[in-house]
Short mmCIF file of N, CA and C and ligand atoms in Angstrom, two decimals:
data_model
loop_
_atom_site.label_atom_id
_atom_site.label_comp_id
_atom_site.label_asym_id
_atom_site.label_seq_id
_atom_site.Cartn_x
_atom_site.Cartn_y
_atom_site.Cartn_z
N MET A 1 85.93 105.94 102.58
CA MET A 1 86.58 104.54 102.17
C MET A 1 85.84 103.75 102.98
N GLY A 2 85.05 103.29 102.38
CA GLY A 2 83.66 102.25 102.70
C GLY A 2 84.61 101.38 102.00
N LEU A 3 85.03 100.12 102.87
CA LEU A 3 85.95 98.70 102.01
C LEU A 3 84.99 97.81 102.40
N GLY A 4 83.72 98.14 102.76
CA GLY A 4 82.90 96.99 103.13
C GLY A 4 82.44 95.69 103.97
N LYS A 5 82.51 94.93 104.09
CA LYS A 5 83.02 93.85 105.09
C LYS A 5 83.48 93.54 105.94
N GLU A 6 82.97 94.12 106.94
CA GLU A 6 83.52 94.50 108.59
C GLU A 6 84.03 93.18 109.04
N ALA A 7 82.82 92.32 109.11
CA ALA A 7 82.94 91.18 110.02
C ALA A 7 82.81 90.02 108.84
N VAL A 8 84.62 90.29 108.79
CA VAL A 8 84.77 88.58 107.71
C VAL A 8 85.36 87.81 108.71
N MET A 9 85.42 86.64 107.78
CA MET A 9 86.19 84.95 109.14
C MET A 9 87.38 85.87 108.86
N ALA A 10 88.42 84.79 110.21
CA ALA A 10 89.67 85.72 110.33
C ALA A 10 90.49 84.43 108.71
N GLU A 11 91.32 85.46 108.18
CA GLU A 11 91.95 84.53 107.08
C GLU A 11 93.26 84.40 107.61
N THR A 12 93.60 83.68 106.91
CA THR A 12 95.08 82.77 107.29
C THR A 12 96.00 83.36 106.10
N TRP A 13 97.02 83.40 106.24
CA TRP A 13 97.28 83.48 105.26
C TRP A 13 99.25 82.44 105.68
N SER A 14 99.47 81.78 104.46
CA SER A 14 100.86 81.32 104.71
C SER A 14 102.30 81.33 103.76
N GLY A 15 103.02 81.11 104.12
CA GLY A 15 104.37 81.83 103.23
C GLY A 15 105.33 82.01 104.00
N GLU A 16 106.48 82.62 103.54
CA GLU A 16 107.53 83.56 104.17
C GLU A 16 107.68 84.46 105.16
N PHE A 17 108.17 84.88 106.27
CA PHE A 17 108.41 85.48 106.58
C PHE A 17 109.25 85.97 107.44
N TYR A 18 110.02 87.53 107.39
CA TYR A 18 111.16 87.39 107.33
C TYR A 18 111.19 87.41 109.57
N CYS A 19 112.04 86.50 109.93
CA CYS A 19 112.32 86.96 111.53
C CYS A 19 113.98 87.40 111.68
N VAL A 20 113.18 88.79 112.55
CA VAL A 20 114.57 89.82 112.73
C VAL A 20 114.90 88.98 113.91
N LYS A 21 114.81 87.92 114.65
CA LYS A 21 116.13 87.47 115.77
C LYS A 21 116.67 86.58 115.33
N CYS A 22 116.39 85.17 114.08
CA CYS A 22 116.93 84.70 113.63
C CYS A 22 117.70 85.05 112.33
N LYS A 23 117.07 86.04 112.02
CA LYS A 23 117.88 86.71 110.80
C LYS A 23 117.92 85.92 109.18
N GLU A 24 116.83 84.92 109.15
CA GLU A 24 116.46 84.55 108.40
C GLU A 24 114.81 84.26 107.91
N LYS A 25 114.44 83.84 106.61
CA LYS A 25 113.10 83.56 106.86
C LYS A 25 112.98 82.25 107.12
N ARG A 26 111.35 82.51 107.44
CA ARG A 26 110.85 81.73 108.05
C ARG A 26 109.91 81.10 107.85
N GLU A 27 109.48 79.82 107.15
CA GLU A 27 107.98 79.54 106.16
C GLU A 27 106.97 79.45 107.81
N ALA A 28 105.65 80.08 107.64
CA ALA A 28 105.05 79.68 108.85
C ALA A 28 103.46 80.47 108.53
N GLU A 29 102.90 79.60 109.04
CA GLU A 29 100.62 80.72 108.71
C GLU A 29 100.83 81.42 109.97
N GLY A 30 99.85 81.80 109.34
CA GLY A 30 99.46 83.46 110.65
C GLY A 30 97.61 83.90 110.12
N GLU A 31 97.13 85.08 111.06
CA GLU A 31 96.14 85.12 110.86
C GLU A 31 95.99 86.60 109.93
N VAL A 32 95.60 86.82 109.14
CA VAL A 32 95.85 88.27 108.45
C VAL A 32 94.67 89.14 108.88
N LYS A 33 95.62 90.84 109.30
CA LYS A 33 94.68 91.48 109.98
C LYS A 33 94.74 92.91 108.80
N VAL A 34 93.94 93.36 108.88
CA VAL A 34 93.94 94.84 108.19
C VAL A 34 94.27 95.81 109.19
N ASN A 35 94.93 96.65 108.90
CA ASN A 35 94.70 97.86 109.74
C ASN A 35 93.74 99.67 109.53
N ASP A 36 93.71 100.34 110.49
CA ASP A 36 93.01 101.74 109.58
C ASP A 36 93.22 102.09 108.99
N LYS A 37 94.59 101.63 108.35
CA LYS A 37 94.99 102.30 106.41
C LYS A 37 94.71 101.71 105.53
N GLY A 38 93.62 100.17 106.20
CA GLY A 38 93.52 99.43 105.28
C GLY A 38 94.68 98.64 103.93
N THR A 39 95.80 98.47 105.38
CA THR A 39 97.14 97.66 104.76
C THR A 39 96.91 96.23 105.22
N ARG A 40 97.08 95.11 104.76
CA ARG A 40 97.11 93.57 105.18
C ARG A 40 98.15 93.40 105.33
N MET A 41 98.15 92.92 106.91
CA MET A 41 99.36 92.16 107.15
C MET A 41 98.64 90.46 107.77
N ALA A 42 99.85 90.13 107.24
CA ALA A 42 100.16 88.98 108.00
C ALA A 42 100.90 88.94 109.28
N LYS A 43 100.20 87.87 110.50
CA LYS A 43 100.83 88.28 111.55
C LYS A 43 101.09 86.22 111.84
N ALA A 44 102.35 86.44 112.11
CA ALA A 44 102.46 84.42 112.46
C ALA A 44 103.71 84.45 113.92
N VAL A 45 104.18 83.16 114.08
CA VAL A 45 105.18 83.05 115.08
C VAL A 45 106.54 81.80 114.69
N CYS A 46 107.31 82.36 114.95
CA CYS A 46 108.73 81.84 113.66
C CYS A 46 108.92 80.27 114.65
N PRO A 47 108.96 79.55 113.89
CA PRO A 47 108.56 78.36 114.33
C PRO A 47 109.86 77.78 115.21
N VAL A 48 111.17 78.55 115.01
CA VAL A 48 112.18 77.96 115.74
C VAL A 48 112.50 78.83 116.65
N CYS A 49 111.91 80.35 117.61
CA CYS A 49 112.36 81.08 117.90
C CYS A 49 111.58 81.58 119.17
N SER A 50 110.55 81.58 118.16
CA SER A 50 108.81 81.97 118.75
C SER A 50 108.36 83.29 118.75
N THR A 51 109.27 83.75 118.20
CA THR A 51 109.56 85.71 117.44
C THR A 51 108.15 85.62 117.06
N ASN A 52 107.32 86.83 117.49
CA ASN A 52 105.69 87.19 116.55
C ASN A 52 106.86 87.63 115.31
N LEU A 53 106.62 87.26 114.09
CA LEU A 53 106.69 87.65 112.88
C LEU A 53 105.42 88.54 112.23
N ASN A 54 105.76 89.69 111.72
CA ASN A 54 104.88 90.39 110.79
C ASN A 54 105.17 90.84 109.22
N ARG A 55 103.84 90.10 108.36
CA ARG A 55 104.64 90.84 107.27
C ARG A 55 103.16 91.77 106.23
N ILE A 56 104.42 92.05 105.97
CA ILE A 56 102.89 93.59 104.67
C ILE A 56 102.75 92.64 104.30
N LEU A 57 101.49 92.87 103.13
CA LEU A 57 100.42 92.09 102.16
C LEU A 57 100.23 93.28 101.11
N GLY A 58 100.48 94.28 101.55
CA GLY A 58 99.32 95.54 100.56
C GLY A 58 98.47 95.68 101.15
N LYS A 59 97.86 96.86 100.11
CA LYS A 59 96.54 97.15 100.29
C LYS A 59 95.00 95.84 99.88
N ALA A 60 94.62 96.06 100.94
CA ALA A 60 93.30 94.96 100.48
C ALA A 60 92.35 94.95 99.19
ZN1 LIG B 101 112.86 83.27 114.94
#
């Protein structure tokens, strides 16, 4: 399962995240992380309540 490039620059993603604390969608910009299953996740912080936001972006 070699996906190649390991040392990539931090990628950012901006868009809608669902904040579980506000129970609303929030526009935010966050960093893209890839987990060990190869699923891309965006991580950001809610601009209103500072809760960590996660959004699954899908397979790389
Ligand atoms: Zn929030």
